[in-house]
Amino acid sequence: MAKRIKAIRGMHDILPEQTGLWQHLENTLSQVLHSYGYGEIRMPVIEVTELFKRSVGEVTDIVEKEMYTFADRNNESLTLRPEGTAGCVRAAEENGLLFNQVQRLWYRGPMFRYERPQKGRYRQFHQLGVETFGMAGPDIDAELILMSARFWHELGISEHLSLQLNSIGTKECRMRYNAALVKFLSERADQLDADSQERLNKNPLRILDSKNPETQALLNEAPVLLDFIDETSRDHLEKLCAILDSNGIRYELNTRLVRGLDYYSKTVFEWVTDALGAQGTVCAGGRYDGLVEQLGGKPTPAVGFAMGMERLILLLENISKPTDMVPVIDLYCIAFGFEEKKAQMVLAEKLRRFCPDAVVITHCGEGSFKNQLKKADKSGARFALVTGEEELKNNTVMLKPLRERSEQKSFSADDLAALAVAISR
Ligand code: HAM
């Protein structure tokens, strides 16, 4: 036998038994987005590598070690997108959506990162992302957080999620803070693990994110980022908090929240859960006022977030899978011979047009009547629709209930209305 080819490590198929829940999630999110006036944008999954280097940042984990980068046949360096913000900015700028305009955009699709796979962390995963442009105030930051809270409410997962919020100020504040942090930590470098020691030289802010309890204990004494932020950033954060307060949104000000991508300024936030173990961040984002300009556009304020769809699916599954996600089959059509089948396939087409919500499956292939009936039962269908010799002759069909103990009933094959009433849920 030929050797089987398997999916790539960390990349998964989503099977029909799972897609019901995915569709429920996607439909719920897109309805909410629609009600807030957001428009969908679709970008390519591959971009030139330079785009991610210049946006996500050269010394981030993503760019340093997680990108799927390759040379195309023309020797151009391309990358499978590790995230959506950079491509969205590129697309919005390239298509003239940014100049003198306000935009509220969303996208969804696969993203690719060469990370060590584990529950909730994959090499191909899906994000739904939201990006807004042209609005500089804290009101739009608040709108994004309120909208994400609405997602959780509609999905019934609010009680499992909490909001972490911080401001990382402007680039200048961060440079001043970096200097103070490096000074503090350098004097205690012997107490840092190898990872943090490396970060001390390359990207000291990321040490705040360390999972190491000793490092976290050390940071209790360290300078605090919020103490270094400028008046404007502070005022922005205060107003954002005030809007959240007046909407009853609870949050924790986490002065160590810095995010792993370089483009942020001012507001950053994450929605986290403790129901998923180590990969507890289901949604994350923040303001990135400098990015459009950094990528060659005019200065444009921007803020957005993205959520990990697999993590939301895991959370929904944890909480209990709603049973109405499993598709119901209403009719399973079975016929005796070829003439009967022909007539029945015409009727099945008419029924699908007449009752667009009904799920009608036609038995395809050979099989005795008994065998077909068994298949109908196994499919979980509510009714079998039977066309035998007698029925063909009389232009009727037999409707046989499969899930309840009631009599089978004959219908005229032309009386679609009566059939529709009989199978209605
Ligand atoms: P991020 O924090 O890198 O931000 O990713 C956002 C979310 O994607 C994470 O919170 C997580 O739920 C999910 N995610 C990330 N990596 C993986 C993975 N390997 N497997 C499964 N899920 C994952 C961004 O990507 C920014 N572009 C968000 C943003 C949009 N900021 C502003 N606008």
Coordinates of C-alpha atoms and ligand atoms in Angstrom, one line a residue:
M1 CA 0.0 0.0 0.0
A2 CA 1.2 3.5 -0.8
K3 CA 2.3 5.6 2.2
R4 CA -0.4 7.8 3.6
I5 CA 0.2 11.6 3.4
K6 CA -0.7 13.4 6.6
A7 CA -1.6 17.0 7.5
I8 CA 1.3 19.2 8.6
R9 CA 2.0 19.2 12.3
G10 CA 0.0 22.0 14.0
M11 CA -2.5 22.3 11.1
H12 CA -5.9 20.8 11.4
D13 CA -8.9 19.7 9.4
I14 CA -12.3 21.0 10.6
L15 CA -14.8 18.2 10.1
P16 CA -18.5 18.4 9.3
E17 CA -19.4 17.5 12.9
Q18 CA -17.4 20.6 14.0
T19 CA -18.4 23.1 11.4
G20 CA -21.9 23.6 12.9
L21 CA -20.3 25.2 15.9
W22 CA -17.9 27.2 13.7
Q23 CA -20.8 28.5 11.6
H24 CA -22.7 29.4 14.8
L25 CA -19.6 31.3 16.1
E26 CA -19.0 33.0 12.7
N27 CA -22.6 34.0 12.2
T28 CA -23.0 35.4 15.7
L29 CA -19.9 37.5 15.3
S30 CA -20.7 38.8 11.9
Q31 CA -24.2 39.8 13.0
V32 CA -22.8 41.8 15.9
L33 CA -20.2 43.4 13.5
H34 CA -23.0 44.3 11.1
S35 CA -25.0 45.9 13.8
Y36 CA -22.0 48.2 14.7
G37 CA -21.6 49.2 11.1
Y38 CA -18.4 47.3 10.3
G39 CA -17.6 46.3 6.7
E40 CA -15.8 43.1 5.8
I41 CA -12.5 43.2 3.9
R42 CA -10.7 40.1 2.4
M43 CA -7.0 40.2 2.0
P44 CA -4.5 37.6 0.4
V45 CA -3.0 35.1 2.9
I46 CA 0.5 35.8 1.4
E47 CA 2.3 39.1 1.5
V48 CA 5.8 40.3 0.9
T49 CA 8.0 39.5 3.9
E50 CA 9.1 43.1 4.3
L51 CA 5.5 44.0 5.3
F52 CA 5.7 42.0 8.5
K53 CA 9.2 42.9 9.3
R54 CA 8.3 46.6 9.2
S55 CA 5.1 46.3 11.1
V56 CA 5.2 43.4 13.6
G57 CA 8.8 44.2 14.2
E58 CA 12.2 42.6 13.5
V59 CA 13.0 41.6 17.1
T60 CA 9.6 40.0 17.9
D61 CA 9.2 36.3 18.4
I62 CA 6.8 36.2 15.4
V63 CA 9.3 37.7 12.9
E64 CA 12.4 36.2 14.4
K65 CA 11.3 32.6 14.6
E66 CA 7.7 31.9 13.7
M67 CA 7.1 33.0 10.1
Y68 CA 6.5 30.7 7.1
T69 CA 8.8 32.6 4.7
F70 CA 9.9 31.3 1.3
A71 CA 11.2 32.6 -2.0
D72 CA 8.8 32.4 -4.9
R73 CA 9.8 31.4 -8.4
N74 CA 10.9 34.9 -9.0
N75 CA 13.1 34.8 -5.9
E76 CA 10.9 37.3 -4.1
S77 CA 10.7 36.7 -0.3
L78 CA 7.0 36.1 0.6
T79 CA 5.4 35.1 4.0
L80 CA 2.2 33.4 4.9
R81 CA 0.5 36.0 7.1
P82 CA 1.2 35.5 10.8
E83 CA -1.5 38.1 11.6
G84 CA -4.0 40.3 9.8
T85 CA -3.3 43.9 10.9
A86 CA -0.3 44.5 8.6
G87 CA -2.1 43.2 5.5
C88 CA -5.3 45.1 6.4
V89 CA -3.3 48.4 6.6
R90 CA -1.5 47.6 3.4
A91 CA -4.8 46.8 1.6
A92 CA -6.6 49.9 3.0
E93 CA -3.8 52.2 2.1
E94 CA -3.3 50.7 -1.4
N95 CA -7.0 50.9 -2.2
G96 CA -7.4 54.5 -1.0
L97 CA -9.6 53.7 2.0
L98 CA -7.6 55.8 4.5
F99 CA -7.1 59.4 3.3
N100 CA -9.5 61.8 5.0
Q101 CA -11.8 58.9 5.9
V102 CA -13.0 56.9 8.8
Q103 CA -13.0 53.1 8.4
R104 CA -14.4 50.3 10.5
L105 CA -13.2 47.0 8.9
W106 CA -13.2 43.4 9.8
Y107 CA -11.7 40.2 8.3
R108 CA -11.4 36.6 9.1
G109 CA -9.3 33.7 7.9
P110 CA -6.3 31.5 8.5
M111 CA -3.0 32.8 10.0
F112 CA 0.3 30.9 10.2
R113 CA 2.9 30.8 12.9
Y114 CA 5.6 28.2 13.4
E115 CA 5.0 27.8 17.1
R116 CA 5.3 24.7 19.3
P117 CA 1.8 23.2 18.9
Q118 CA -0.3 22.5 22.0
K119 CA -3.9 22.8 23.0
G120 CA -5.1 26.2 21.8
R121 CA -1.9 26.9 19.9
Y122 CA -1.5 25.8 16.3
R123 CA 0.6 26.5 13.3
Q124 CA -2.4 27.3 11.1
F125 CA -5.1 29.0 13.2
H126 CA -8.0 31.3 12.4
Q127 CA -8.5 34.9 13.5
L128 CA -11.4 37.3 13.2
G129 CA -9.9 40.7 13.3
V130 CA -11.3 44.2 13.5
E131 CA -9.3 47.3 12.5
T132 CA -10.5 50.9 12.6
F133 CA -8.8 54.0 11.0
G134 CA -9.0 57.7 11.3
M135 CA -10.3 58.0 14.9
A136 CA -7.9 59.2 17.5
G137 CA -10.0 59.4 20.6
P138 CA -10.7 57.0 23.4
D139 CA -14.3 56.6 22.3
I140 CA -13.4 54.2 19.4
D141 CA -11.2 52.2 21.8
A142 CA -14.2 51.9 24.0
E143 CA -16.5 51.0 21.1
L144 CA -14.2 48.1 20.3
I145 CA -14.1 46.8 23.8
L146 CA -17.9 47.2 24.1
M147 CA -18.4 45.4 20.9
S148 CA -16.1 42.5 22.0
A149 CA -18.1 42.3 25.3
R150 CA -21.3 42.1 23.1
F151 CA -19.7 39.1 21.3
W152 CA -19.2 37.3 24.5
H153 CA -22.7 38.1 25.7
E154 CA -24.3 36.8 22.4
L155 CA -22.1 33.6 22.6
G156 CA -23.0 33.1 26.3
I157 CA -19.4 33.1 27.5
S158 CA -19.2 36.5 29.3
E159 CA -18.7 34.9 32.7
H160 CA -15.6 33.0 31.5
L161 CA -13.8 36.1 30.2
S162 CA -12.1 39.0 31.9
L163 CA -10.5 42.1 30.5
Q164 CA -6.9 43.3 31.0
L165 CA -6.2 46.8 30.1
N166 CA -3.1 49.0 29.9
S167 CA -1.6 52.0 28.2
I168 CA 2.0 51.7 26.9
G169 CA 2.1 55.4 25.9
T170 CA 4.1 56.8 23.1
K171 CA 7.4 55.6 21.7
E172 CA 9.3 58.2 23.6
C173 CA 7.7 57.2 27.0
R174 CA 8.6 53.6 26.2
M175 CA 12.2 54.5 25.5
R176 CA 12.5 56.3 28.8
Y177 CA 10.8 53.4 30.6
N178 CA 13.0 50.9 28.8
A179 CA 16.1 52.7 30.0
A180 CA 14.8 52.6 33.6
L181 CA 13.8 48.9 33.4
V182 CA 17.1 47.9 31.9
K183 CA 19.0 49.7 34.6
F184 CA 16.9 48.0 37.3
L185 CA 17.2 44.5 35.8
S186 CA 20.8 44.8 34.8
E187 CA 21.7 45.3 38.4
R188 CA 19.9 42.0 39.1
A189 CA 20.7 40.1 35.9
D190 CA 22.0 37.1 37.9
Q191 CA 18.4 36.6 39.1
L192 CA 17.0 36.4 35.5
D193 CA 16.5 33.2 33.5
A194 CA 18.3 32.8 30.2
D195 CA 15.3 33.9 28.2
S196 CA 14.9 37.2 30.1
Q197 CA 18.6 37.8 30.0
E198 CA 18.5 37.6 26.2
R199 CA 15.5 39.9 26.1
L200 CA 17.3 42.4 28.3
N201 CA 19.5 43.3 25.3
K202 CA 16.9 42.9 22.6
N203 CA 13.4 43.7 23.7
P204 CA 13.4 44.5 27.5
L205 CA 9.7 45.3 27.6
R206 CA 8.8 41.7 26.9
I207 CA 10.4 40.7 30.2
L208 CA 7.2 42.1 31.8
D209 CA 5.4 39.2 30.1
S210 CA 7.7 36.5 31.5
K211 CA 5.9 33.4 32.9
N212 CA 8.7 32.8 35.3
P213 CA 7.4 33.4 38.9
E214 CA 10.9 34.5 40.1
T215 CA 11.1 37.1 37.4
Q216 CA 7.5 38.2 38.2
A217 CA 8.5 38.6 41.9
L218 CA 11.5 40.6 40.9
L219 CA 9.3 42.9 38.8
N220 CA 7.3 43.8 41.9
E221 CA 10.1 46.2 42.8
A222 CA 10.8 47.4 39.2
P223 CA 9.8 50.8 37.8
V224 CA 6.1 50.7 36.5
L225 CA 5.3 51.6 32.9
L226 CA 2.2 53.6 33.8
D227 CA 4.4 56.0 35.8
F228 CA 6.3 56.9 32.6
I229 CA 3.5 57.6 30.2
D230 CA 2.8 61.1 29.0
E231 CA -0.2 63.4 29.9
T232 CA -2.0 62.8 26.6
S233 CA -1.8 59.0 26.9
R234 CA -2.9 59.2 30.5
D235 CA -5.9 61.3 29.7
H236 CA -6.8 58.9 26.8
L237 CA -6.7 56.0 29.2
E238 CA -8.7 57.8 31.9
K239 CA -11.4 58.7 29.4
L240 CA -11.5 55.1 28.0
C241 CA -11.9 53.8 31.6
A242 CA -14.7 56.3 32.2
I243 CA -16.7 55.1 29.2
L244 CA -16.1 51.5 30.2
D245 CA -17.2 52.3 33.8
S246 CA -20.4 54.0 32.6
N247 CA -21.2 50.9 30.5
G248 CA -20.6 48.5 33.4
I249 CA -17.6 46.8 31.8
R250 CA -15.2 45.5 34.4
Y251 CA -11.5 45.4 33.7
E252 CA -8.2 45.0 35.5
L253 CA -5.5 47.7 34.9
N254 CA -2.5 45.4 34.3
T255 CA 0.6 47.6 34.1
R256 CA 2.7 44.6 32.8
L257 CA 0.5 44.1 29.7
V258 CA 2.7 45.0 26.8
R259 CA 1.8 42.7 23.8
G260 CA 4.2 40.8 21.6
L261 CA 4.0 43.0 18.4
D262 CA 5.9 46.2 18.0
Y263 CA 3.3 48.5 16.4
Y264 CA 1.2 49.4 19.5
S265 CA 1.0 52.7 21.3
K266 CA -1.3 54.0 24.1
T267 CA -4.2 51.5 24.7
V268 CA -3.5 47.7 24.8
F269 CA -6.0 45.1 26.0
E270 CA -6.6 41.3 26.2
W271 CA -9.6 39.2 27.0
V272 CA -8.4 36.2 28.9
T273 CA -10.0 33.0 30.4
D274 CA -8.7 30.5 32.9
A275 CA -10.8 27.7 31.3
L276 CA -8.2 26.9 28.6
G277 CA -4.9 26.4 30.5
A278 CA -1.8 28.1 29.2
Q279 CA -3.4 29.5 26.0
G280 CA -5.9 31.7 27.8
T281 CA -5.9 34.8 25.7
V282 CA -8.8 34.6 23.3
C283 CA -8.9 38.2 22.0
A284 CA -6.2 40.9 22.0
G285 CA -5.4 44.2 20.5
G286 CA -4.8 47.9 20.9
R287 CA -4.0 51.2 19.3
Y288 CA -1.3 51.5 16.6
D289 CA -1.3 55.2 15.6
G290 CA 2.2 55.0 14.0
L291 CA 1.7 52.0 11.7
V292 CA 0.1 53.5 8.6
E293 CA 2.9 56.1 8.4
Q294 CA 5.5 53.5 9.1
L295 CA 4.2 51.5 6.1
G296 CA 4.3 54.5 3.7
G297 CA 0.9 56.2 4.3
K298 CA 0.0 59.5 5.8
P299 CA -0.2 59.6 9.7
T300 CA -3.5 57.9 10.5
P301 CA -4.8 56.9 14.0
A302 CA -5.8 53.3 14.2
V303 CA -7.0 50.7 16.7
G304 CA -8.1 47.1 16.5
F305 CA -8.1 43.6 17.9
A306 CA -8.2 40.0 16.8
M307 CA -9.6 36.9 18.4
G308 CA -8.4 33.3 18.1
M309 CA -11.3 31.3 16.7
E310 CA -10.0 27.9 17.8
R311 CA -9.7 29.2 21.4
L312 CA -13.3 30.5 21.2
I313 CA -14.4 27.1 19.8
L314 CA -12.6 25.3 22.7
L315 CA -14.3 27.6 25.2
L316 CA -17.8 27.0 23.6
E317 CA -17.1 23.2 23.7
N318 CA -16.0 23.4 27.3
I319 CA -19.2 25.1 28.3
S320 CA -21.3 22.5 26.5
K321 CA -22.1 22.2 22.9
P322 CA -25.6 23.4 22.1
T323 CA -27.5 20.5 20.6
D324 CA -29.2 22.5 17.9
M325 CA -25.7 22.8 16.3
V326 CA -26.1 19.3 14.9
P327 CA -27.9 19.5 11.6
V328 CA -31.2 17.8 11.5
I329 CA -32.2 15.8 8.4
D330 CA -35.9 16.1 7.7
L331 CA -36.4 13.7 4.8
Y332 CA -34.4 10.7 3.6
C333 CA -35.8 9.7 0.2
I334 CA -35.8 6.1 -0.8
A335 CA -37.2 4.4 -4.0
F336 CA -37.6 0.9 -5.3
G337 CA -36.3 1.0 -8.9
F338 CA -35.0 3.4 -11.5
E339 CA -38.4 4.7 -12.6
E340 CA -39.4 5.4 -9.0
K341 CA -36.0 7.0 -8.4
K342 CA -36.5 9.3 -11.4
A343 CA -39.9 10.5 -10.2
Q344 CA -38.7 10.9 -6.7
M345 CA -35.7 13.0 -7.6
V346 CA -38.1 15.4 -9.4
L347 CA -40.3 15.6 -6.2
A348 CA -37.2 16.1 -4.0
E349 CA -36.1 19.1 -6.1
K350 CA -39.7 20.6 -5.9
L351 CA -39.7 20.1 -2.1
R352 CA -36.3 21.7 -1.6
R353 CA -37.6 24.7 -3.5
F354 CA -40.9 24.8 -1.7
C355 CA -39.4 24.4 1.8
P356 CA -36.0 26.0 1.7
D357 CA -35.3 25.3 5.4
A358 CA -36.0 21.5 5.1
V359 CA -33.0 19.2 4.8
V360 CA -33.8 16.6 2.1
I361 CA -31.3 13.8 1.4
T362 CA -31.8 11.4 -1.5
H363 CA -30.5 7.8 -1.2
C364 CA -27.9 7.4 -3.9
G365 CA -26.6 4.1 -5.0
E366 CA -28.0 0.6 -5.0
G367 CA -29.7 -1.2 -2.1
S368 CA -32.8 -3.2 -1.2
F369 CA -35.8 -1.4 0.3
K370 CA -34.8 -2.8 3.7
N371 CA -31.3 -1.7 3.3
Q372 CA -32.3 1.8 2.2
L373 CA -34.7 2.1 5.2
K374 CA -31.8 1.1 7.5
K375 CA -29.7 3.8 6.0
A376 CA -32.5 6.3 6.4
D377 CA -32.8 5.4 10.1
K378 CA -29.0 5.6 10.7
S379 CA -28.9 9.0 9.1
G380 CA -31.0 10.3 12.0
A381 CA -33.6 11.6 9.6
R382 CA -37.0 12.5 11.0
F383 CA -39.0 10.9 8.1
A384 CA -38.4 8.5 5.2
L385 CA -40.1 9.5 1.9
V386 CA -40.8 6.3 0.1
T387 CA -41.7 5.8 -3.6
G388 CA -42.6 2.2 -4.5
E389 CA -44.3 0.7 -7.5
E390 CA -47.8 1.4 -6.2
E391 CA -46.9 5.0 -5.4
L392 CA -45.4 5.6 -8.8
K393 CA -48.6 4.3 -10.5
N394 CA -50.8 6.4 -8.3
N395 CA -48.6 9.5 -8.3
T396 CA -48.3 9.4 -4.5
V397 CA -45.6 9.1 -1.9
M398 CA -45.5 7.5 1.5
L399 CA -44.2 9.5 4.5
K400 CA -42.8 7.2 7.2
P401 CA -42.0 8.7 10.6
L402 CA -38.6 7.4 11.8
R403 CA -38.3 9.1 15.2
E404 CA -41.8 8.7 16.7
R405 CA -44.4 5.9 16.9
S406 CA -47.0 7.1 14.5
E407 CA -48.5 5.7 11.3
Q408 CA -47.0 6.2 7.9
K409 CA -49.2 8.3 5.6
S410 CA -49.8 8.6 1.9
F411 CA -49.7 12.0 0.1
S412 CA -50.3 13.1 -3.5
A413 CA -47.0 13.7 -5.1
D414 CA -48.4 17.1 -6.3
D415 CA -49.5 18.2 -2.9
L416 CA -46.3 19.9 -1.8
A417 CA -48.2 22.1 0.8
A418 CA -49.6 19.1 2.7
L419 CA -46.1 17.4 2.7
A420 CA -44.5 20.7 3.9
V421 CA -47.0 20.8 6.8
A422 CA -46.4 17.2 7.7
I423 CA -42.6 17.6 7.9
S424 CA -42.5 21.1 9.5
R425 CA -40.5 21.2 12.8
Ligands
HAM1 P1 -2.0 38.4 18.7 O1 -2.1 38.6 20.1 O2 -0.7 37.9 18.1 O3 -2.5 39.8 18.0 O4 -3.1 37.4 18.2 C1 -4.5 37.6 18.5 C2 -5.2 36.3 19.0 O5 -5.0 35.3 18.1 C3 -4.5 35.7 20.3 O6 -5.1 36.4 21.4 C4 -5.0 34.3 20.2 O7 -6.4 34.2 20.6 C5 -4.9 34.0 18.7 N1 -3.7 33.3 18.4 C6 -2.4 33.8 18.2 N2 -1.6 32.9 17.9 C7 -2.2 31.7 17.9 C8 -1.9 30.3 17.7 N3 -0.6 30.0 17.3 N4 -2.8 29.4 17.7 C9 -4.1 29.7 18.0 N5 -4.5 31.0 18.3 C10 -3.6 32.0 18.2 C11 -2.6 40.0 16.7 O8 -2.5 39.1 15.8 C12 -2.9 41.4 16.3 N6 -2.9 41.5 14.8 C13 -4.2 41.8 16.9 C14 -4.6 43.2 16.5 C15 -5.5 43.6 15.6 N7 -4.1 44.3 17.1 C16 -4.7 45.3 16.5 N8 -5.5 44.9 15.5

